[in-house]
mmCIF file of C-alpha atoms and ligand atoms in Angstrom:
data_model
loop_
_atom_site.group_PDB
_atom_site.id
_atom_site.type_symbol
_atom_site.label_atom_id
_atom_site.label_comp_id
_atom_site.label_asym_id
_atom_site.label_seq_id
_atom_site.Cartn_x
_atom_site.Cartn_y
_atom_site.Cartn_z
ATOM 1 C CA MET A 88 -10.501 15.739 -13.736
ATOM 2 C CA ARG A 89 -10.625 15.464 -9.950
ATOM 3 C CA ILE A 90 -9.075 12.439 -8.389
ATOM 4 C CA LEU A 91 -9.650 11.659 -4.904
ATOM 5 C CA ILE A 92 -6.565 9.523 -3.277
ATOM 6 C CA THR A 93 -7.693 8.088 -0.061
ATOM 7 C CA GLY A 94 -4.657 7.281 2.466
ATOM 8 C CA GLY A 95 -2.460 9.614 0.061
ATOM 9 C CA ALA A 96 -0.094 10.211 2.710
ATOM 10 C CA GLY A 97 0.780 6.526 3.238
ATOM 11 C CA PHE A 98 3.537 4.749 1.356
ATOM 12 C CA MET A 99 1.564 4.044 -1.785
ATOM 13 C CA GLY A 100 -0.086 7.543 -1.797
ATOM 14 C CA ALA A 101 3.309 9.126 -1.550
ATOM 15 C CA ASN A 102 4.497 7.290 -4.388
ATOM 16 C CA MET A 103 1.285 7.691 -6.618
ATOM 17 C CA ILE A 104 0.380 11.301 -6.052
ATOM 18 C CA PRO A 105 3.666 12.434 -7.466
ATOM 19 C CA TYR A 106 3.606 10.105 -10.215
ATOM 20 C CA LEU A 107 0.210 11.313 -11.140
ATOM 21 C CA LEU A 108 1.050 14.921 -10.939
ATOM 22 C CA ARG A 109 4.221 14.252 -13.122
ATOM 23 C CA THR A 110 2.283 12.308 -15.639
ATOM 24 C CA TYR A 111 -0.764 14.041 -16.097
ATOM 25 C CA LYS A 112 -1.269 18.029 -16.686
ATOM 26 C CA ASP A 113 -4.786 18.412 -16.238
ATOM 27 C CA ILE A 114 -5.753 16.785 -12.912
ATOM 28 C CA GLU A 115 -6.583 17.787 -9.705
ATOM 29 C CA ILE A 116 -5.741 15.766 -6.517
ATOM 30 C CA VAL A 117 -7.408 15.536 -3.272
ATOM 31 C CA ASN A 118 -5.315 13.960 -0.669
ATOM 32 C CA PHE A 119 -7.859 12.513 1.965
ATOM 33 C CA ASP A 120 -5.951 11.008 5.000
ATOM 34 C CA ALA A 121 -6.631 10.202 8.784
ATOM 35 C CA LEU A 122 -3.053 10.752 9.360
ATOM 36 C CA THR A 123 -2.511 7.502 11.355
ATOM 37 C CA TYR A 124 0.868 6.713 12.568
ATOM 38 C CA ALA A 125 1.689 5.487 9.019
ATOM 39 C CA GLY A 126 0.382 8.596 7.385
ATOM 40 C CA ASN A 127 3.099 11.148 6.910
ATOM 41 C CA LEU A 128 2.754 14.240 4.905
ATOM 42 C CA GLU A 129 6.332 15.003 4.928
ATOM 43 C CA SER A 130 6.697 12.409 2.174
ATOM 44 C CA LEU A 131 4.562 14.633 0.014
ATOM 45 C CA ALA A 132 6.777 17.971 0.675
ATOM 46 C CA GLY A 133 7.497 17.848 -3.157
ATOM 47 C CA VAL A 134 4.297 18.475 -4.139
ATOM 48 C CA ALA A 135 2.588 20.485 -1.263
ATOM 49 C CA ASP A 136 2.833 23.435 -3.101
ATOM 50 C CA ASP A 137 1.564 22.352 -6.566
ATOM 51 C CA PRO A 138 -1.772 24.048 -7.154
ATOM 52 C CA ARG A 139 -3.081 20.972 -8.410
ATOM 53 C CA TYR A 140 -2.593 19.201 -5.276
ATOM 54 C CA ARG A 141 -5.097 19.641 -2.094
ATOM 55 C CA PHE A 142 -4.792 17.867 1.483
ATOM 56 C CA VAL A 143 -7.629 17.371 3.528
ATOM 57 C CA LYS A 144 -7.642 15.444 6.775
ATOM 58 C CA GLY A 145 -10.095 13.017 7.349
ATOM 59 C CA ASP A 146 -10.972 9.171 7.875
ATOM 60 C CA ILE A 147 -12.606 6.715 5.429
ATOM 61 C CA ALA A 148 -14.669 5.340 8.731
ATOM 62 C CA ASP A 149 -16.236 8.761 9.034
ATOM 63 C CA ALA A 150 -19.530 8.729 6.642
ATOM 64 C CA ARG A 151 -19.991 12.504 7.045
ATOM 65 C CA GLN A 152 -16.524 13.347 6.088
ATOM 66 C CA VAL A 153 -16.433 10.754 3.205
ATOM 67 C CA ASP A 154 -19.675 12.447 1.930
ATOM 68 C CA ALA A 155 -18.326 15.865 2.159
ATOM 69 C CA VAL A 156 -14.772 14.898 0.492
ATOM 70 C CA MET A 157 -16.805 13.055 -2.437
ATOM 71 C CA LYS A 158 -18.636 15.942 -4.025
ATOM 72 C CA GLY A 159 -17.506 16.383 -7.424
ATOM 73 C CA VAL A 160 -14.734 13.697 -7.498
ATOM 74 C CA ASP A 161 -14.446 11.732 -11.017
ATOM 75 C CA LEU A 162 -12.208 9.159 -9.602
ATOM 76 C CA VAL A 163 -11.548 7.529 -6.183
ATOM 77 C CA ILE A 164 -8.486 5.513 -5.614
ATOM 78 C CA ASN A 165 -8.894 3.986 -2.461
ATOM 79 C CA TYR A 166 -5.408 3.360 -0.623
ATOM 80 C CA ALA A 167 -6.603 3.941 2.867
ATOM 81 C CA ALA A 168 -6.188 0.817 5.117
ATOM 82 C CA GLU A 169 -4.704 -0.336 7.993
ATOM 83 C CA THR A 170 -1.928 -3.024 6.547
ATOM 84 C CA HIS A 171 0.229 -4.452 9.072
ATOM 85 C CA VAL A 172 -0.395 -7.970 9.753
ATOM 86 C CA ASP A 173 1.309 -7.888 13.194
ATOM 87 C CA ARG A 174 -0.706 -5.215 14.454
ATOM 88 C CA SER A 175 -3.752 -6.974 13.216
ATOM 89 C CA ILE A 176 -2.947 -9.843 15.643
ATOM 90 C CA ILE A 177 -2.396 -7.580 18.545
ATOM 91 C CA ASP A 178 -5.776 -5.717 18.069
ATOM 92 C CA ALA A 179 -7.830 -5.740 14.782
ATOM 93 C CA ARG A 180 -10.296 -3.128 15.685
ATOM 94 C CA ALA A 181 -8.905 -0.071 13.601
ATOM 95 C CA PHE A 182 -8.525 -2.835 10.833
ATOM 96 C CA ILE A 183 -12.474 -3.510 10.661
ATOM 97 C CA GLU A 184 -12.987 0.291 11.172
ATOM 98 C CA THR A 185 -10.914 1.285 8.269
ATOM 99 C CA ASN A 186 -11.034 -1.750 5.820
ATOM 100 C CA VAL A 187 -14.601 -2.619 6.226
ATOM 101 C CA ASN A 188 -16.607 0.242 7.687
ATOM 102 C CA GLY A 189 -14.406 2.657 5.645
ATOM 103 C CA VAL A 190 -15.120 0.889 2.385
ATOM 104 C CA TYR A 191 -18.923 0.602 3.050
ATOM 105 C CA ASN A 192 -18.729 4.550 3.523
ATOM 106 C CA LEU A 193 -16.967 4.881 0.060
ATOM 107 C CA LEU A 194 -18.931 2.680 -1.419
ATOM 108 C CA GLU A 195 -22.063 4.299 -0.390
ATOM 109 C CA ALA A 196 -20.883 7.519 -1.267
ATOM 110 C CA VAL A 197 -20.091 6.461 -4.849
ATOM 111 C CA ARG A 198 -23.384 4.872 -4.785
ATOM 112 C CA GLN A 199 -25.360 8.093 -3.880
ATOM 113 C CA GLN A 200 -23.269 10.800 -5.791
ATOM 114 C CA GLY A 201 -22.964 8.607 -8.905
ATOM 115 C CA THR A 202 -18.910 9.116 -8.662
ATOM 116 C CA PRO A 203 -17.925 7.761 -12.314
ATOM 117 C CA ARG A 204 -15.044 5.331 -10.871
ATOM 118 C CA PHE A 205 -13.935 3.906 -7.760
ATOM 119 C CA VAL A 206 -10.586 1.889 -8.121
ATOM 120 C CA HIS A 207 -10.205 -0.330 -4.738
ATOM 121 C CA ILE A 208 -6.516 -1.290 -3.721
ATOM 122 C CA SER A 209 -6.367 -4.846 -2.218
ATOM 123 C CA THR A 210 -4.058 -7.546 -1.401
ATOM 124 C CA ASP A 211 -2.939 -11.131 -2.683
ATOM 125 C CA GLU A 212 -3.095 -12.100 1.336
ATOM 126 C CA VAL A 213 -7.123 -12.489 0.761
ATOM 127 C CA PHE A 214 -6.368 -15.745 -0.991
ATOM 128 C CA GLY A 215 -4.386 -17.108 2.232
ATOM 129 C CA ALA A 216 -1.295 -19.415 1.841
ATOM 130 C CA VAL A 217 -0.780 -20.890 -1.386
ATOM 131 C CA LEU A 218 1.553 -23.719 -1.045
ATOM 132 C CA GLU A 219 1.870 -24.536 -4.624
ATOM 133 C CA GLY A 220 0.575 -22.810 -7.939
ATOM 134 C CA GLU A 221 -0.727 -19.393 -8.134
ATOM 135 C CA SER A 222 -4.076 -17.314 -7.300
ATOM 136 C CA ASP A 223 -5.975 -15.930 -10.070
ATOM 137 C CA GLU A 224 -8.754 -13.585 -9.967
ATOM 138 C CA GLU A 225 -11.546 -16.075 -9.574
ATOM 139 C CA SER A 226 -9.530 -17.916 -6.778
ATOM 140 C CA LYS A 227 -11.477 -18.515 -3.365
ATOM 141 C CA PHE A 228 -10.822 -15.977 -0.697
ATOM 142 C CA GLU A 229 -9.418 -17.748 2.446
ATOM 143 C CA PRO A 230 -7.881 -14.958 4.531
ATOM 144 C CA ARG A 231 -6.186 -16.255 7.690
ATOM 145 C CA SER A 232 -5.121 -13.194 9.378
ATOM 146 C CA PRO A 233 -7.558 -10.634 11.044
ATOM 147 C CA TYR A 234 -5.814 -8.128 8.519
ATOM 148 C CA ALA A 235 -6.289 -10.393 5.578
ATOM 149 C CA ALA A 236 -9.836 -11.140 6.821
ATOM 150 C CA SER A 237 -10.895 -7.222 6.775
ATOM 151 C CA LYS A 238 -9.283 -6.502 3.508
ATOM 152 C CA ALA A 239 -11.677 -9.809 2.170
ATOM 153 C CA ALA A 240 -14.537 -8.348 3.746
ATOM 154 C CA GLY A 241 -13.953 -5.254 1.803
ATOM 155 C CA ASP A 242 -13.535 -6.711 -1.430
ATOM 156 C CA HIS A 243 -16.710 -8.637 -0.962
ATOM 157 C CA LEU A 244 -18.381 -5.467 -0.559
ATOM 158 C CA CYS A 245 -17.096 -3.845 -3.794
ATOM 159 C CA HIS A 246 -18.339 -6.813 -5.391
ATOM 160 C CA ALA A 247 -21.672 -6.881 -3.935
ATOM 161 C CA TYR A 248 -22.335 -3.234 -4.566
ATOM 162 C CA ALA A 249 -20.807 -3.929 -8.401
ATOM 163 C CA VAL A 250 -23.655 -6.640 -8.867
ATOM 164 C CA THR A 251 -26.593 -5.104 -6.805
ATOM 165 C CA TYR A 252 -26.307 -1.322 -7.687
ATOM 166 C CA GLY A 253 -23.899 -1.117 -10.832
ATOM 167 C CA VAL A 254 -21.286 0.660 -8.452
ATOM 168 C CA PRO A 255 -18.480 1.350 -10.955
ATOM 169 C CA VAL A 256 -15.602 -0.341 -9.101
ATOM 170 C CA ILE A 257 -12.654 -2.207 -9.927
ATOM 171 C CA VAL A 258 -10.704 -4.139 -7.492
ATOM 172 C CA THR A 259 -7.059 -4.841 -7.484
ATOM 173 C CA HIS A 260 -5.031 -7.498 -5.653
ATOM 174 C CA SER A 261 -1.418 -6.611 -5.094
ATOM 175 C CA VAL A 262 1.570 -8.582 -4.008
ATOM 176 C CA ASN A 263 4.052 -7.072 -1.371
ATOM 177 C CA TYR A 264 5.259 -3.655 -2.554
ATOM 178 C CA TYR A 265 8.575 -1.906 -1.465
ATOM 179 C CA GLY A 266 10.453 1.312 -2.296
ATOM 180 C CA PRO A 267 10.985 4.564 -1.099
ATOM 181 C CA TYR A 268 8.684 6.056 1.722
ATOM 182 C CA GLN A 269 7.332 2.657 3.161
ATOM 183 C CA PHE A 270 6.762 2.973 6.804
ATOM 184 C CA PRO A 271 9.779 1.218 8.918
ATOM 185 C CA GLU A 272 7.953 -1.615 10.228
ATOM 186 C CA LYS A 273 7.602 -3.784 6.997
ATOM 187 C CA LEU A 274 10.155 -6.373 6.306
ATOM 188 C CA ILE A 275 12.508 -4.272 3.744
ATOM 189 C CA PRO A 276 12.644 -0.856 5.372
ATOM 190 C CA LEU A 277 12.806 -2.586 8.930
ATOM 191 C CA PHE A 278 15.679 -4.770 8.319
ATOM 192 C CA THR A 279 17.340 -2.043 6.076
ATOM 193 C CA MET A 280 17.473 0.355 9.105
ATOM 194 C CA ASN A 281 18.361 -2.260 11.573
ATOM 195 C CA LEU A 282 21.303 -3.303 9.399
ATOM 196 C CA LEU A 283 22.422 0.343 8.772
ATOM 197 C CA GLU A 284 22.343 0.907 12.474
ATOM 198 C CA GLY A 285 24.254 -2.344 13.275
ATOM 199 C CA LYS A 286 21.304 -3.997 14.974
ATOM 200 C CA LYS A 287 20.310 -7.567 14.218
ATOM 201 C CA VAL A 288 17.146 -8.460 11.946
ATOM 202 C CA PRO A 289 14.299 -10.601 13.517
ATOM 203 C CA VAL A 290 13.510 -13.418 11.031
ATOM 204 C CA TYR A 291 10.280 -15.123 11.740
ATOM 205 C CA GLY A 292 10.508 -18.771 12.189
ATOM 206 C CA ASP A 293 12.721 -20.250 9.643
ATOM 207 C CA GLY A 294 12.712 -17.451 7.079
ATOM 208 C CA LEU A 295 11.398 -19.685 4.313
ATOM 209 C CA GLN A 296 8.091 -18.092 3.855
ATOM 210 C CA VAL A 297 7.668 -16.924 0.319
ATOM 211 C CA ARG A 298 6.281 -13.239 -1.012
ATOM 212 C CA GLU A 299 6.057 -12.133 -4.156
ATOM 213 C CA TRP A 300 7.580 -8.262 -4.682
ATOM 214 C CA ILE A 301 6.630 -5.365 -6.836
ATOM 215 C CA PHE A 302 8.583 -2.059 -6.881
ATOM 216 C CA THR A 303 6.538 1.081 -6.135
ATOM 217 C CA GLU A 304 6.858 2.657 -9.530
ATOM 218 C CA ASP A 305 5.691 -0.463 -11.439
ATOM 219 C CA HIS A 306 2.646 -0.652 -8.988
ATOM 220 C CA CYS A 307 1.912 3.030 -9.915
ATOM 221 C CA ARG A 308 1.749 2.312 -13.430
ATOM 222 C CA ALA A 309 -0.217 -0.558 -12.985
ATOM 223 C CA ILE A 310 -2.882 1.435 -11.269
ATOM 224 C CA ASP A 311 -2.656 3.739 -14.039
ATOM 225 C CA LEU A 312 -3.412 1.417 -16.623
ATOM 226 C CA ILE A 313 -6.266 -0.077 -14.890
ATOM 227 C CA VAL A 314 -7.809 3.614 -14.368
ATOM 228 C CA GLN A 315 -7.179 4.259 -18.007
ATOM 229 C CA LYS A 316 -8.207 0.819 -19.665
ATOM 230 C CA GLY A 317 -9.448 -1.584 -16.883
ATOM 231 C CA LEU A 318 -13.348 -2.600 -17.204
ATOM 232 C CA VAL A 319 -15.828 -1.552 -14.465
ATOM 233 C CA GLY A 320 -16.980 -4.471 -12.320
ATOM 234 C CA GLU A 321 -13.547 -6.550 -12.992
ATOM 235 C CA VAL A 322 -10.836 -7.491 -10.553
ATOM 236 C CA TYR A 323 -7.121 -7.052 -11.538
ATOM 237 C CA ASN A 324 -4.223 -9.024 -10.060
ATOM 238 C CA ILE A 325 -1.015 -7.023 -9.896
ATOM 239 C CA GLY A 326 2.085 -9.370 -9.672
ATOM 240 C CA THR A 327 5.698 -9.546 -11.009
ATOM 241 C CA GLY A 328 6.169 -13.599 -10.845
ATOM 242 C CA TYR A 329 9.124 -12.363 -8.616
ATOM 243 C CA ARG A 330 8.924 -14.688 -5.591
ATOM 244 C CA VAL A 331 11.585 -15.239 -2.946
ATOM 245 C CA PRO A 332 11.934 -16.532 0.613
ATOM 246 C CA ASN A 333 12.546 -13.854 3.273
ATOM 247 C CA LEU A 334 15.859 -15.281 4.202
ATOM 248 C CA GLU A 335 17.057 -14.437 0.668
ATOM 249 C CA ILE A 336 15.917 -11.020 1.015
ATOM 250 C CA THR A 337 17.667 -10.943 4.209
ATOM 251 C CA LYS A 338 20.906 -11.975 2.546
ATOM 252 C CA LYS A 339 20.593 -9.469 -0.138
ATOM 253 C CA LEU A 340 20.023 -6.723 2.371
ATOM 254 C CA ILE A 341 22.802 -7.821 4.412
ATOM 255 C CA ALA A 342 25.044 -7.658 1.226
ATOM 256 C CA LEU A 343 23.639 -4.553 0.245
ATOM 257 C CA THR A 344 24.669 -2.998 3.868
ATOM 258 C CA GLY A 345 28.085 -4.379 4.162
ATOM 259 C CA ARG A 346 26.881 -6.706 7.284
ATOM 260 C CA ASP A 347 27.392 -10.494 7.726
ATOM 261 C CA ASP A 348 25.206 -13.245 8.588
ATOM 262 C CA SER A 349 25.515 -12.736 12.273
ATOM 263 C CA ALA A 350 23.029 -10.007 11.891
ATOM 264 C CA ILE A 351 20.387 -12.444 11.621
ATOM 265 C CA GLU A 352 18.300 -13.341 14.558
ATOM 266 C CA TYR A 353 15.713 -15.983 14.236
ATOM 267 C CA VAL A 354 12.851 -15.281 16.475
ATOM 268 C CA ALA A 355 9.431 -17.060 17.076
ATOM 269 C CA ASP A 356 7.208 -17.156 14.055
ATOM 270 C CA ARG A 357 4.324 -15.013 13.346
ATOM 271 C CA PRO A 358 0.970 -16.789 14.451
ATOM 272 C CA GLY A 359 -0.736 -18.127 11.459
ATOM 273 C CA HIS A 360 2.086 -16.985 9.357
ATOM 274 C CA ASP A 361 1.134 -17.645 5.648
ATOM 275 C CA ARG A 362 3.686 -19.773 4.142
ATOM 276 C CA ARG A 363 3.295 -18.678 0.436
ATOM 277 C CA TYR A 364 1.841 -15.883 -1.627
ATOM 278 C CA ALA A 365 1.778 -16.114 -5.508
ATOM 279 C CA LEU A 366 -0.502 -14.361 -7.746
ATOM 280 C CA ASN A 367 -1.172 -15.040 -11.345
ATOM 281 C CA SER A 368 -1.485 -11.591 -13.156
ATOM 282 C CA THR A 369 -1.522 -12.782 -16.670
ATOM 283 C CA LYS A 370 -5.060 -11.039 -17.037
ATOM 284 C CA LEU A 371 -3.357 -7.741 -16.388
ATOM 285 C CA ARG A 372 -0.476 -8.530 -18.626
ATOM 286 C CA THR A 373 -2.550 -9.813 -21.555
ATOM 287 C CA GLN A 374 -5.481 -7.696 -21.353
ATOM 288 C CA LEU A 375 -4.096 -4.261 -20.603
ATOM 289 C CA GLY A 376 -0.398 -4.671 -21.616
ATOM 290 C CA TRP A 377 1.147 -4.245 -18.092
ATOM 291 C CA GLU A 378 4.729 -5.550 -17.746
ATOM 292 C CA PRO A 379 6.984 -4.917 -14.719
ATOM 293 C CA GLN A 380 10.175 -2.745 -15.572
ATOM 294 C CA MET A 381 12.228 -2.814 -12.506
ATOM 295 C CA SER A 382 14.176 -6.080 -11.689
ATOM 296 C CA PHE A 383 14.094 -6.734 -7.760
ATOM 297 C CA ASP A 384 17.938 -6.431 -7.522
ATOM 298 C CA GLU A 385 18.090 -2.891 -8.755
ATOM 299 C CA GLY A 386 14.881 -1.963 -6.993
ATOM 300 C CA LEU A 387 16.155 -3.247 -3.657
ATOM 301 C CA GLY A 388 19.558 -1.391 -4.243
ATOM 302 C CA LEU A 389 17.618 1.842 -5.038
ATOM 303 C CA THR A 390 15.510 1.399 -1.848
ATOM 304 C CA VAL A 391 18.405 0.711 0.309
ATOM 305 C CA GLU A 392 20.195 4.075 -0.971
ATOM 306 C CA TRP A 393 16.812 5.802 -0.363
ATOM 307 C CA TYR A 394 16.925 4.685 3.504
ATOM 308 C CA LYS A 395 20.354 5.663 3.904
ATOM 309 C CA ALA A 396 19.771 9.082 2.349
ATOM 310 C CA HIS A 397 16.714 9.616 4.460
ATOM 311 C CA ARG A 398 17.331 8.901 7.909
ATOM 312 C CA THR A 399 15.640 11.949 9.275
ATOM 313 C CA TRP A 400 12.431 10.709 7.555
ATOM 314 C CA VAL A 401 12.868 7.285 9.401
ATOM 315 C CA ASP A 402 13.740 8.767 12.741
ATOM 316 C CA ARG A 403 10.561 11.167 12.519
ATOM 317 C CA CYS A 404 8.590 8.091 11.422
ATOM 318 C CA ARG A 405 9.566 6.361 14.443
ATOM 319 C CA THR A 406 9.208 8.534 17.044
ATOM 320 C CA GLY A 407 5.966 10.436 15.836
ATOM 321 C CA GLU A 408 7.934 13.708 15.350
ATOM 322 C CA TYR A 409 6.625 14.419 12.064
ATOM 323 C CA LYS A 410 3.226 15.599 13.793
ATOM 324 C CA ASP A 411 5.270 18.710 14.713
ATOM 325 C CA TYR A 412 6.332 18.925 10.884
ATOM 326 C CA TYR A 413 2.762 18.813 9.631
ATOM 327 C CA GLN A 414 1.833 21.738 12.315
ATOM 328 C CA LYS A 415 4.695 23.796 10.815
ATOM 329 C CA GLN A 416 4.254 23.007 7.164
ATOM 330 C CA TYR A 417 0.935 22.868 6.868
ATOM 331 C CA GLY A 418 -0.823 24.938 9.806
ATOM 332 C CA GLU A 419 -4.063 26.124 8.515
ATOM 333 C CA ARG A 420 -4.583 23.296 5.830
ATOM 334 C CA LEU A 421 -4.635 20.903 8.489
ATOM 335 C CA LYS A 422 -8.436 21.042 8.985
ATOM 336 C CA THR A 423 -10.816 18.493 8.787
ATOM 337 C CA VAL A 424 -13.846 18.473 6.242
HETATM 338 P P1 TYD B 299 5.714 -7.961 6.133
HETATM 339 O O1 TYD B 299 6.523 -6.943 5.332
HETATM 340 O O2 TYD B 299 5.143 -7.667 7.463
HETATM 341 O O3 TYD B 299 4.210 -7.953 4.762
HETATM 342 P P2 TYD B 299 3.200 -9.111 4.963
HETATM 343 O O4 TYD B 299 3.112 -9.920 6.123
HETATM 344 O O5 TYD B 299 2.008 -8.518 4.663
HETATM 345 O O6 TYD B 299 3.548 -9.989 3.557
HETATM 346 O O7 TYD B 299 6.402 -9.080 6.174
HETATM 347 C C1 TYD B 299 6.972 -9.777 4.907
HETATM 348 C C2 TYD B 299 7.619 -11.295 5.117
HETATM 349 O O8 TYD B 299 8.331 -10.869 6.269
HETATM 350 C C3 TYD B 299 6.493 -11.623 5.821
HETATM 351 O O9 TYD B 299 6.479 -13.156 5.578
HETATM 352 C C4 TYD B 299 6.815 -11.879 7.547
HETATM 353 C C5 TYD B 299 8.138 -11.502 7.413
HETATM 354 N N1 TYD B 299 8.809 -10.739 8.329
HETATM 355 C C6 TYD B 299 9.922 -11.125 9.039
HETATM 356 O O10 TYD B 299 10.206 -12.233 9.230
HETATM 357 N N2 TYD B 299 10.330 -10.376 10.293
HETATM 358 C C7 TYD B 299 9.814 -9.100 10.392
HETATM 359 O O11 TYD B 299 10.370 -8.446 11.377
HETATM 360 C C8 TYD B 299 8.491 -8.443 9.568
HETATM 361 C C9 TYD B 299 8.176 -7.343 9.754
HETATM 362 C C10 TYD B 299 8.230 -9.556 8.784
#
């Protein structure tokens, strides 16, 4: 089975590709990634020499490249996305290119080439702020950031292609995930690194915004199950029910790194900051039998330990120095399609 992982050099891909290679023997994985600031092949150094794995540099926003790389593929899992809300507030263009046009290109290629299955990874942010209760798979989209709007547009296209052309697509909405290899701009790795380096952590507004969290390995298992047992045309929410204000996470990170509350710096709130997300993931649990296995405290502890042990990885991410690493490690393989 040939699996195309788009955005495989990003945070989730860097966890999912080794997971798949570990779990299944007879698979072939093509990692198609544009290597934007968030893509880092160094994260995949452990599988780079696996004969079942191949990297192809390319962009889902380029229809010609997508057509070429999709040839002979049995399953596409689309992780490729611009994901950082703060960046989308500064400039949304790349979000529209990747999260809307890119998804359109993938859907068109799936439709024209008759690709058997397409799993599209999306987010709880499409439902907007949920002040009380939970969003289920039928809830109305009310995106409030350019990022969330671009993801919602991609999800609508998936739905339209399933209904209009019978394209075999499954959409997932996931809560915030955390774990090894997350780019250090997101809450958990940013705060962890700042605390380890003796810096302050910028808490937006009052820090009482609530997010729901899932550890990478639990998310990989959820996607795997959806690939195996999920029904085409369906949507699955992936959540743990573990919902917590940012300030509480900040305090846990302070404790794990031996700092104190003086490290907290309250800064101006993010414009349009969604107060709370909460997903109902009953469908995934009852229909497909998934349950999270990692407790938040254990997962957070593991994550902090990982960042402590991977400072070079973080430094290279920050400076973009890993681009040299690509050249050295991959050389000839860094070709576009
Ligand atoms: P983030 O990791 O950016 O994910 P998202 O906004 O997609 O949920 O942020 C998680 C939460 O942490 C969110 O409520 C914003 C908040 N936050 C801060 O308070 N300070 C920061 O520096 C960052 C990056 C996030």
